[in-house]
Amino acid sequence: MGGDGYLGWPTAMSFAAKGHQVCVVDNYLRRQMAIETRSEALIPTPNLHDRAKIFESASGYKMEVKIGDCADYRFFSNLFKEFAPDAVVHYAEQPSAPYSMINFDAAHLTLNNNLNTTFNLIWAVKEFNPNCHIIKLGTMGEYGTPNIDIEEGWLEVEHKGRKHKFLYPRQAGSLYHTTKVLDTDLLWFYVRAYGIQVTDLMQGPVYGIATEEADIDDRLVPNFHYDDIFGTLINRFLVQAVAGIPLTVYGKGGQTRGYLNLKDTIRCVEIAMSNPPGKGQLRIFNQFTELFSVNEMADKVKRVGANLGLDVLVRSIENPRKEPENHYYNVVNSGLKDLGLNPNLLTDEVLEGMLRRVIMHKDRISTDKILPRVSWNK
Ligand code: USQ
């Protein structure tokens, strides 16, 4: 679900290349929102049918493509019955925090789309194949930045001499992130009520363009956004470095997040799929490999950019978001590593490789997509 997206497309290729029977479904919502907000990706990508054809002729691996809206139960349940998946990877959500904060319409779309896709998936599983494993992309942002350690999904609370394990408290910083909190609650309710099996992946911001399959042909690259709405921090900083725009540190730059390489997103989803939690279980993993603050990331990009002759400036600008800019952040993320994740870390070579790739597309960078256009204060 969401097979046309930044994460969905490379995940689908990877699964197909490992011999799984894959069906990708997407309604092009993100492409449409990107056009509406003038946030087109750096590298143009063919539509899903064409990408699947290019992938098949380049690699020999096939996948089925369905265009439709997972928030429409009639469409989705028919597809679910027909394809009868053993596992569903659910990426079919409006993924941008800034988009969800634009105005009423954008907030409403985010809320409806994200909750309805999750709800429909739960019901299709419940009605047609209760053994199907739901792999749901959540976000580290569900937890926010509390002043205590963040555990892997759950917290044992002792209160007046008694103990109980609860979902770790959640307090998100945007409506988008809040929809993921609501998704988790929905999934947890239906796990308790009907014994379905779910893996909920609390993922941090992802960076990268390269994956084993995307590297086969330039037309197979993921959608690489660098604008203020769909671009994530590292991808944005790399484009800014190449375009000669000072890196946009929001506020004090102490905001710390758990980052991961796109290749590790795919690997984590694969690990989750190969190790189903069992019926009646909601299993939660914190999906990131390294912690960096915005300032640390800016320093890294500046240093590596200099190796390529780029004179990278860093500038703090007024933070368009409402978020702590200096905070405690200590997060457990051992679950996926225990199951075999061997992280691809953000080395200088990785950053340099990405910078070189961006340089190849330098002419396509529109500098007016970079400064924040959405404010949490309006
Ligand atoms: N930031 C800057 N400058 C920029 C862009 C961002 O300082 O130019 C700061 C933000 O204020 C924030 C941090 O960098 O503190 C991360 O921002 P981001 O845009 O990379 O990530 P975010 O909006 O949180 O969302 C992204 C994905 C989302 C995913 C989430 C994981 O868009 O789908 O769920 O990362 S997490 O951040 O852990 O919640």
Tab-separated table of C-alpha atoms and ligand atoms in Angstrom:
chain	number	residue	atom	x	y	z
A	1	MET	CA	0.000	0.000	0.000
A	2	GLY	CA	1.534	3.285	-1.116
A	3	GLY	CA	3.760	1.484	-3.608
A	4	ASP	CA	4.502	4.638	-5.619
A	5	GLY	CA	6.082	6.452	-2.664
A	6	TYR	CA	9.655	7.240	-1.628
A	7	LEU	CA	9.728	4.087	0.512
A	8	GLY	CA	7.005	1.996	-1.120
A	9	TRP	CA	8.554	1.749	-4.565
A	10	PRO	CA	12.048	0.598	-3.521
A	11	THR	CA	10.503	-1.795	-0.976
A	12	ALA	CA	8.328	-3.341	-3.694
A	13	MET	CA	11.290	-3.806	-6.045
A	14	SER	CA	13.358	-5.380	-3.299
A	15	PHE	CA	10.632	-7.854	-2.342
A	16	ALA	CA	9.991	-8.778	-5.986
A	17	ALA	CA	13.727	-9.317	-6.506
A	18	LYS	CA	13.780	-11.695	-3.531
A	19	GLY	CA	11.181	-13.886	-5.211
A	20	HIS	CA	8.044	-12.693	-3.417
A	21	GLN	CA	4.827	-12.261	-5.354
A	22	VAL	CA	4.222	-8.504	-5.054
A	23	CYS	CA	1.226	-6.321	-5.759
A	24	VAL	CA	1.685	-2.549	-5.437
A	25	VAL	CA	-1.284	-0.267	-4.959
A	26	ASP	CA	-1.331	3.515	-5.013
A	27	ASN	CA	-3.710	6.327	-5.954
A	28	TYR	CA	-0.961	8.880	-6.779
A	29	LEU	CA	-2.085	11.080	-3.892
A	30	ARG	CA	1.457	12.195	-3.102
A	31	ARG	CA	2.221	13.013	-6.739
A	32	GLN	CA	-0.960	15.083	-6.886
A	33	MET	CA	-0.186	16.893	-3.608
A	34	ALA	CA	3.357	17.561	-4.811
A	35	ILE	CA	2.017	19.196	-7.986
A	36	GLU	CA	-0.559	21.215	-6.028
A	37	THR	CA	2.039	22.511	-3.569
A	38	ARG	CA	4.795	22.929	-6.194
A	39	SER	CA	6.944	20.354	-4.436
A	40	GLU	CA	7.957	18.110	-7.342
A	41	ALA	CA	10.794	15.649	-6.789
A	42	LEU	CA	14.339	16.388	-7.953
A	43	ILE	CA	14.481	13.485	-10.399
A	44	PRO	CA	11.383	12.803	-12.525
A	45	THR	CA	9.972	9.308	-12.070
A	46	PRO	CA	7.752	7.359	-14.471
A	47	ASN	CA	4.286	6.363	-13.282
A	48	LEU	CA	3.845	3.095	-11.412
A	49	HIS	CA	2.844	0.967	-14.420
A	50	ASP	CA	5.810	2.244	-16.417
A	51	ARG	CA	8.223	1.805	-13.518
A	52	ALA	CA	7.071	-1.786	-13.058
A	53	LYS	CA	7.599	-2.453	-16.805
A	54	ILE	CA	11.064	-0.882	-16.759
A	55	PHE	CA	11.930	-2.911	-13.649
A	56	GLU	CA	10.694	-6.110	-15.243
A	57	SER	CA	12.652	-5.651	-18.456
A	58	ALA	CA	15.791	-4.624	-16.564
A	59	SER	CA	15.693	-7.326	-13.890
A	60	GLY	CA	13.281	-10.043	-14.989
A	61	TYR	CA	11.153	-9.580	-11.842
A	62	LYS	CA	7.450	-8.898	-12.177
A	63	MET	CA	4.998	-7.131	-9.917
A	64	GLU	CA	1.309	-6.415	-10.179
A	65	VAL	CA	0.198	-2.781	-10.236
A	66	LYS	CA	-3.194	-1.526	-9.090
A	67	ILE	CA	-4.168	2.114	-9.163
A	68	GLY	CA	-6.845	2.992	-6.651
A	69	ASP	CA	-7.599	4.442	-3.258
A	70	CYS	CA	-6.943	2.267	-0.207
A	71	ALA	CA	-9.230	4.606	1.734
A	72	ASP	CA	-12.112	3.313	-0.440
A	73	TYR	CA	-13.172	0.029	1.207
A	74	ARG	CA	-14.965	-1.386	-1.823
A	75	PHE	CA	-11.872	-1.004	-4.002
A	76	PHE	CA	-9.463	-2.104	-1.295
A	77	SER	CA	-11.380	-5.111	0.004
A	78	ASN	CA	-11.872	-6.455	-3.538
A	79	LEU	CA	-8.172	-6.139	-4.211
A	80	PHE	CA	-7.333	-7.777	-0.883
A	81	LYS	CA	-9.646	-10.724	-1.615
A	82	GLU	CA	-8.307	-11.139	-5.136
A	83	PHE	CA	-4.600	-10.953	-4.332
A	84	ALA	CA	-4.897	-12.706	-0.927
A	85	PRO	CA	-1.633	-11.446	0.567
A	86	ASP	CA	0.226	-13.204	3.400
A	87	ALA	CA	1.573	-9.817	4.515
A	88	VAL	CA	0.696	-6.202	3.768
A	89	VAL	CA	3.173	-3.353	4.095
A	90	HIS	CA	1.163	-0.217	4.786
A	91	TYR	CA	2.800	2.991	3.542
A	92	ALA	CA	-0.411	4.465	2.111
A	93	GLU	CA	-0.421	7.621	4.214
A	94	GLN	CA	0.022	11.322	3.659
A	95	PRO	CA	3.619	11.435	4.961
A	96	SER	CA	4.361	15.127	5.441
A	97	ALA	CA	4.172	16.960	8.769
A	98	PRO	CA	4.217	20.426	7.102
A	99	TYR	CA	1.486	19.407	4.630
A	100	SER	CA	-0.774	18.392	7.507
A	101	MET	CA	-0.384	21.874	9.007
A	102	ILE	CA	-1.206	23.964	5.878
A	103	ASN	CA	-4.902	24.610	6.512
A	104	PHE	CA	-8.213	22.901	7.283
A	105	ASP	CA	-8.426	21.069	3.954
A	106	ALA	CA	-4.918	19.642	4.189
A	107	ALA	CA	-5.446	18.629	7.819
A	108	HIS	CA	-8.774	17.017	6.972
A	109	LEU	CA	-7.290	15.104	4.055
A	110	THR	CA	-4.410	13.875	6.225
A	111	LEU	CA	-6.704	12.735	9.017
A	112	ASN	CA	-9.200	11.018	6.710
A	113	ASN	CA	-6.693	9.389	4.419
A	114	ASN	CA	-4.350	8.096	7.096
A	115	LEU	CA	-6.974	6.712	9.423
A	116	ASN	CA	-9.206	5.302	6.687
A	117	THR	CA	-6.397	3.416	4.948
A	118	THR	CA	-5.405	1.841	8.271
A	119	PHE	CA	-9.002	1.112	9.216
A	120	ASN	CA	-9.726	-0.492	5.835
A	121	LEU	CA	-6.646	-2.670	6.057
A	122	ILE	CA	-7.624	-3.846	9.537
A	123	TRP	CA	-11.126	-4.727	8.341
A	124	ALA	CA	-9.959	-6.480	5.178
A	125	VAL	CA	-7.621	-8.605	7.292
A	126	LYS	CA	-10.313	-9.304	9.885
A	127	GLU	CA	-12.911	-10.243	7.265
A	128	PHE	CA	-10.897	-12.094	4.641
A	129	ASN	CA	-7.622	-13.383	6.118
A	130	PRO	CA	-7.100	-12.965	9.861
A	131	ASN	CA	-3.664	-14.609	9.576
A	132	CYS	CA	-2.317	-11.853	7.319
A	133	HIS	CA	0.561	-9.945	8.924
A	134	ILE	CA	0.088	-6.168	8.903
A	135	ILE	CA	3.369	-4.269	8.723
A	136	LYS	CA	2.513	-0.680	9.453
A	137	LEU	CA	4.843	2.279	9.046
A	138	GLY	CA	4.507	4.445	12.090
A	139	THR	CA	6.941	7.136	13.123
A	140	MET	CA	9.380	7.926	15.908
A	141	GLY	CA	7.550	11.242	16.043
A	142	GLU	CA	4.657	9.471	17.774
A	143	TYR	CA	6.654	9.617	20.999
A	144	GLY	CA	7.667	13.261	20.657
A	145	THR	CA	10.682	14.217	22.758
A	146	PRO	CA	9.863	13.325	26.381
A	147	ASN	CA	12.325	14.036	29.166
A	148	ILE	CA	12.746	10.307	29.917
A	149	ASP	CA	14.184	7.401	27.895
A	150	ILE	CA	11.999	6.202	25.033
A	151	GLU	CA	11.371	2.459	25.193
A	152	GLU	CA	10.520	0.217	22.255
A	153	GLY	CA	6.772	0.813	22.085
A	154	TRP	CA	5.741	-0.134	25.613
A	155	LEU	CA	6.254	1.114	29.148
A	156	GLU	CA	5.772	-0.788	32.349
A	157	VAL	CA	4.165	1.555	34.852
A	158	GLU	CA	4.162	0.967	38.588
A	159	HIS	CA	1.373	2.840	40.324
A	160	LYS	CA	0.380	2.535	43.981
A	161	GLY	CA	2.134	-0.779	44.313
A	162	ARG	CA	0.693	-2.382	41.162
A	163	LYS	CA	2.227	-2.779	37.690
A	164	HIS	CA	0.841	-2.749	34.150
A	165	LYS	CA	2.390	-2.569	30.670
A	166	PHE	CA	0.952	0.226	28.491
A	167	LEU	CA	1.710	1.650	25.080
A	168	TYR	CA	4.553	4.108	25.665
A	169	PRO	CA	2.973	7.587	26.104
A	170	ARG	CA	2.671	9.447	22.852
A	171	GLN	CA	2.632	13.192	22.217
A	172	ALA	CA	3.241	14.108	18.619
A	173	GLY	CA	4.342	17.458	17.197
A	174	SER	CA	2.156	17.716	14.069
A	175	LEU	CA	-1.226	16.513	12.882
A	176	TYR	CA	0.531	14.072	10.530
A	177	HIS	CA	2.433	12.532	13.453
A	178	THR	CA	-0.784	12.500	15.493
A	179	THR	CA	-2.548	10.435	12.815
A	180	LYS	CA	0.152	7.804	13.343
A	181	VAL	CA	-0.556	7.841	17.084
A	182	LEU	CA	-4.234	7.281	16.293
A	183	ASP	CA	-3.291	4.466	13.872
A	184	THR	CA	-1.349	2.743	16.638
A	185	ASP	CA	-4.333	2.979	18.970
A	186	LEU	CA	-6.652	1.571	16.286
A	187	LEU	CA	-4.307	-1.317	15.581
A	188	TRP	CA	-3.865	-2.073	19.273
A	189	PHE	CA	-7.624	-2.097	19.799
A	190	TYR	CA	-8.200	-4.536	16.916
A	191	VAL	CA	-5.304	-6.738	18.010
A	192	ARG	CA	-6.984	-7.019	21.426
A	193	ALA	CA	-10.470	-7.389	19.988
A	194	TYR	CA	-9.866	-9.831	17.138
A	195	GLY	CA	-6.391	-11.287	17.575
A	196	ILE	CA	-4.918	-9.965	14.300
A	197	GLN	CA	-1.094	-9.710	14.077
A	198	VAL	CA	0.657	-6.399	13.582
A	199	THR	CA	4.178	-5.018	13.452
A	200	ASP	CA	4.213	-1.251	13.954
A	201	LEU	CA	7.486	0.331	12.867
A	202	MET	CA	8.370	3.616	14.598
A	203	GLN	CA	10.596	5.006	11.898
A	204	GLY	CA	12.793	8.108	11.988
A	205	PRO	CA	13.541	10.369	9.000
A	206	VAL	CA	14.962	8.392	6.054
A	207	TYR	CA	17.706	9.520	3.663
A	208	GLY	CA	19.117	8.110	0.457
A	209	ILE	CA	18.517	7.545	-3.221
A	210	ALA	CA	20.447	4.342	-3.846
A	211	THR	CA	19.107	0.832	-3.351
A	212	GLU	CA	20.241	-2.381	-4.994
A	213	GLU	CA	17.353	-2.329	-7.466
A	214	ALA	CA	17.064	1.450	-7.931
A	215	ASP	CA	20.685	1.459	-9.082
A	216	ILE	CA	19.880	-0.815	-12.042
A	217	ASP	CA	18.334	1.988	-14.122
A	218	ASP	CA	18.061	5.745	-13.515
A	219	ARG	CA	14.308	5.588	-14.153
A	220	LEU	CA	13.870	3.335	-11.108
A	221	VAL	CA	15.035	5.924	-8.538
A	222	PRO	CA	12.760	6.693	-5.596
A	223	ASN	CA	10.996	10.076	-5.484
A	224	PHE	CA	13.664	12.328	-4.049
A	225	HIS	CA	12.030	15.404	-2.513
A	226	TYR	CA	14.019	18.376	-1.256
A	227	ASP	CA	11.270	20.966	-0.805
A	228	ASP	CA	10.039	22.186	2.585
A	229	ILE	CA	6.899	20.022	2.464
A	230	PHE	CA	7.930	16.560	1.307
A	231	GLY	CA	11.725	16.742	1.675
A	232	THR	CA	13.304	15.350	4.859
A	233	LEU	CA	16.269	16.941	6.586
A	234	ILE	CA	19.260	15.144	5.062
A	235	ASN	CA	17.909	15.070	1.505
A	236	ARG	CA	17.130	18.790	1.830
A	237	PHE	CA	20.564	19.703	3.188
A	238	LEU	CA	22.310	17.866	0.342
A	239	VAL	CA	20.322	19.752	-2.292
A	240	GLN	CA	20.856	23.057	-0.490
A	241	ALA	CA	24.608	22.356	-0.363
A	242	VAL	CA	24.686	21.730	-4.120
A	243	ALA	CA	22.468	24.735	-4.930
A	244	GLY	CA	24.676	27.078	-2.866
A	245	ILE	CA	21.841	27.907	-0.451
A	246	PRO	CA	22.752	28.124	3.261
A	247	LEU	CA	21.555	25.008	5.085
A	248	THR	CA	18.206	25.790	6.716
A	249	VAL	CA	18.640	25.005	10.415
A	250	TYR	CA	15.258	25.595	12.047
A	251	GLY	CA	15.769	27.552	15.262
A	252	LYS	CA	18.557	26.438	17.606
A	253	GLY	CA	19.191	23.182	15.712
A	254	GLY	CA	19.349	20.948	18.788
A	255	GLN	CA	16.367	18.898	17.498
A	256	THR	CA	17.612	15.301	17.610
A	257	ARG	CA	16.068	12.501	15.577
A	258	GLY	CA	16.845	8.870	14.774
A	259	TYR	CA	17.858	8.628	11.101
A	260	LEU	CA	18.231	5.677	8.777
A	261	ASN	CA	19.347	4.862	5.277
A	262	LEU	CA	16.656	3.949	2.743
A	263	LYS	CA	18.412	0.580	2.324
A	264	ASP	CA	17.821	-0.082	6.021
A	265	THR	CA	14.127	0.817	5.775
A	266	ILE	CA	13.789	-1.975	3.226
A	267	ARG	CA	15.826	-4.371	5.350
A	268	CYS	CA	13.787	-3.582	8.491
A	269	VAL	CA	10.507	-4.224	6.696
A	270	GLU	CA	11.927	-7.472	5.356
A	271	ILE	CA	13.060	-8.519	8.851
A	272	ALA	CA	9.612	-7.714	10.208
A	273	MET	CA	7.980	-9.738	7.437
A	274	SER	CA	10.207	-12.771	7.882
A	275	ASN	CA	9.590	-12.801	11.649
A	276	PRO	CA	5.849	-12.394	12.142
A	277	PRO	CA	4.863	-11.598	15.734
A	278	GLY	CA	2.115	-14.215	15.979
A	279	LYS	CA	-1.626	-13.827	16.264
A	280	GLY	CA	-2.944	-11.438	18.862
A	281	GLN	CA	0.333	-9.522	19.030
A	282	LEU	CA	1.114	-5.862	18.402
A	283	ARG	CA	4.892	-5.766	18.111
A	284	ILE	CA	6.616	-2.404	17.972
A	285	PHE	CA	10.141	-1.644	16.787
A	286	ASN	CA	11.951	1.686	16.918
A	287	GLN	CA	13.300	1.879	13.384
A	288	PHE	CA	16.399	4.052	13.095
A	289	THR	CA	20.115	3.456	13.220
A	290	GLU	CA	21.800	6.721	14.326
A	291	LEU	CA	20.917	9.833	16.278
A	292	PHE	CA	21.912	13.276	15.027
A	293	SER	CA	20.871	16.789	15.899
A	294	VAL	CA	20.095	19.216	13.075
A	295	ASN	CA	23.328	21.085	13.889
A	296	GLU	CA	25.405	17.894	13.754
A	297	MET	CA	23.886	17.068	10.394
A	298	ALA	CA	24.604	20.552	9.045
A	299	ASP	CA	28.253	20.229	10.170
A	300	LYS	CA	28.593	16.858	8.453
A	301	VAL	CA	27.148	18.115	5.164
A	302	LYS	CA	29.353	21.205	5.308
A	303	ARG	CA	32.504	19.129	5.902
A	304	VAL	CA	31.763	16.530	3.219
A	305	GLY	CA	30.626	19.233	0.770
A	306	ALA	CA	34.022	20.908	1.169
A	307	ASN	CA	35.690	17.672	-0.095
A	308	LEU	CA	33.769	18.164	-3.340
A	309	GLY	CA	34.663	21.844	-3.582
A	310	LEU	CA	31.287	23.078	-2.307
A	311	ASP	CA	31.366	26.117	-0.054
A	312	VAL	CA	28.493	25.189	2.263
A	313	LEU	CA	27.081	27.854	4.572
A	314	VAL	CA	24.819	27.080	7.517
A	315	ARG	CA	22.145	29.511	8.679
A	316	SER	CA	19.682	29.319	11.536
A	317	ILE	CA	16.264	30.563	10.444
A	318	GLU	CA	13.099	31.088	12.447
A	319	ASN	CA	11.601	27.688	13.236
A	320	PRO	CA	8.282	27.294	11.377
A	321	ARG	CA	7.354	24.399	13.706
A	322	LYS	CA	6.463	24.252	17.372
A	323	GLU	CA	8.988	21.823	18.795
A	324	PRO	CA	11.670	21.710	21.508
A	325	GLU	CA	14.982	22.863	20.007
A	326	ASN	CA	17.160	21.428	22.787
A	327	HIS	CA	15.944	18.301	24.474
A	328	TYR	CA	16.811	14.979	26.067
A	329	TYR	CA	16.686	12.072	23.591
A	330	ASN	CA	17.701	8.568	24.555
A	331	VAL	CA	15.911	5.838	22.624
A	332	VAL	CA	16.022	2.051	22.714
A	333	ASN	CA	16.300	0.476	19.250
A	334	SER	CA	17.601	-3.028	19.861
A	335	GLY	CA	14.658	-5.067	18.482
A	336	LEU	CA	15.542	-4.966	14.790
A	337	LYS	CA	19.273	-5.330	15.443
A	338	ASP	CA	18.563	-8.435	17.532
A	339	LEU	CA	16.758	-9.879	14.517
A	340	GLY	CA	19.720	-9.232	12.211
A	341	LEU	CA	19.706	-5.591	11.085
A	342	ASN	CA	23.249	-4.618	10.186
A	343	PRO	CA	23.026	-0.835	9.707
A	344	ASN	CA	24.266	1.134	6.702
A	345	LEU	CA	25.651	4.113	8.587
A	346	LEU	CA	25.849	7.700	7.393
A	347	THR	CA	29.550	7.717	6.557
A	348	ASP	CA	31.314	10.495	4.658
A	349	GLU	CA	31.386	8.170	1.621
A	350	VAL	CA	27.606	7.727	1.738
A	351	LEU	CA	27.051	11.477	1.983
A	352	GLU	CA	29.559	12.104	-0.796
A	353	GLY	CA	27.827	9.548	-3.044
A	354	MET	CA	24.500	11.282	-2.498
A	355	LEU	CA	26.007	14.704	-3.129
A	356	ARG	CA	27.474	13.484	-6.426
A	357	ARG	CA	24.082	12.150	-7.451
A	358	VAL	CA	22.415	15.486	-6.619
A	359	ILE	CA	25.112	17.359	-8.548
A	360	MET	CA	24.136	15.349	-11.673
A	361	HIS	CA	20.633	16.877	-11.376
A	362	LYS	CA	21.714	20.335	-10.248
A	363	ASP	CA	19.949	22.069	-13.141
A	364	ARG	CA	16.594	20.805	-11.933
A	365	ILE	CA	16.799	22.341	-8.452
A	366	SER	CA	14.231	25.122	-7.954
A	367	THR	CA	15.518	27.343	-5.222
A	368	ASP	CA	12.036	28.684	-4.461
A	369	LYS	CA	11.019	25.274	-3.049
A	370	ILE	CA	13.477	25.425	-0.196
A	371	LEU	CA	12.511	27.966	2.441
A	372	PRO	CA	9.625	26.947	4.721
A	373	ARG	CA	6.207	27.942	3.377
A	374	VAL	CA	4.131	26.347	6.144
A	375	SER	CA	4.097	27.633	9.707
A	376	TRP	CA	2.702	25.935	12.823
A	377	ASN	CA	1.956	29.408	14.177
A	378	LYS	CA	-0.732	30.378	11.653
B	1	USQ	N1	14.426	20.619	10.093
B	1	USQ	C1	15.332	21.664	10.009
B	1	USQ	N2	15.543	22.204	8.789
B	1	USQ	C2	14.924	21.767	7.647
B	1	USQ	C3	14.021	20.689	7.751
B	1	USQ	C4	13.793	20.146	8.983
B	1	USQ	O1	15.918	22.096	11.009
B	1	USQ	O2	15.177	22.321	6.585
B	1	USQ	C5	14.192	19.988	11.389
B	1	USQ	C6	12.730	19.886	11.766
B	1	USQ	O3	12.282	21.054	12.405
B	1	USQ	C7	12.710	18.651	12.655
B	1	USQ	C8	13.825	17.766	12.074
B	1	USQ	O4	14.637	18.629	11.300
B	1	USQ	O5	13.070	18.988	13.967
B	1	USQ	C9	13.332	16.609	11.205
B	1	USQ	O6	12.504	17.158	10.195
B	1	USQ	P1	12.160	16.335	8.869
B	1	USQ	O7	11.426	17.264	7.960
B	1	USQ	O8	13.373	15.640	8.344
B	1	USQ	O9	11.220	15.185	9.456
B	1	USQ	P2	9.702	15.201	9.927
B	1	USQ	O10	8.933	16.382	9.490
B	1	USQ	O11	9.681	14.888	11.391
B	1	USQ	O12	9.089	13.972	9.146
B	1	USQ	C10	9.879	12.996	8.464
B	1	USQ	C11	8.989	12.309	7.445
B	1	USQ	C12	7.870	11.580	8.171
B	1	USQ	C13	8.462	10.644	9.216
B	1	USQ	C14	9.343	11.422	10.184
B	1	USQ	C15	10.072	10.582	11.202
B	1	USQ	O13	8.467	13.251	6.524
B	1	USQ	O14	7.080	10.867	7.217
B	1	USQ	O15	7.429	10.019	9.941
B	1	USQ	O16	10.381	12.078	9.412
B	1	USQ	S1	10.313	11.434	12.714
B	1	USQ	O17	10.896	12.728	12.452
B	1	USQ	O18	11.161	10.630	13.575
B	1	USQ	O19	8.990	11.607	13.310
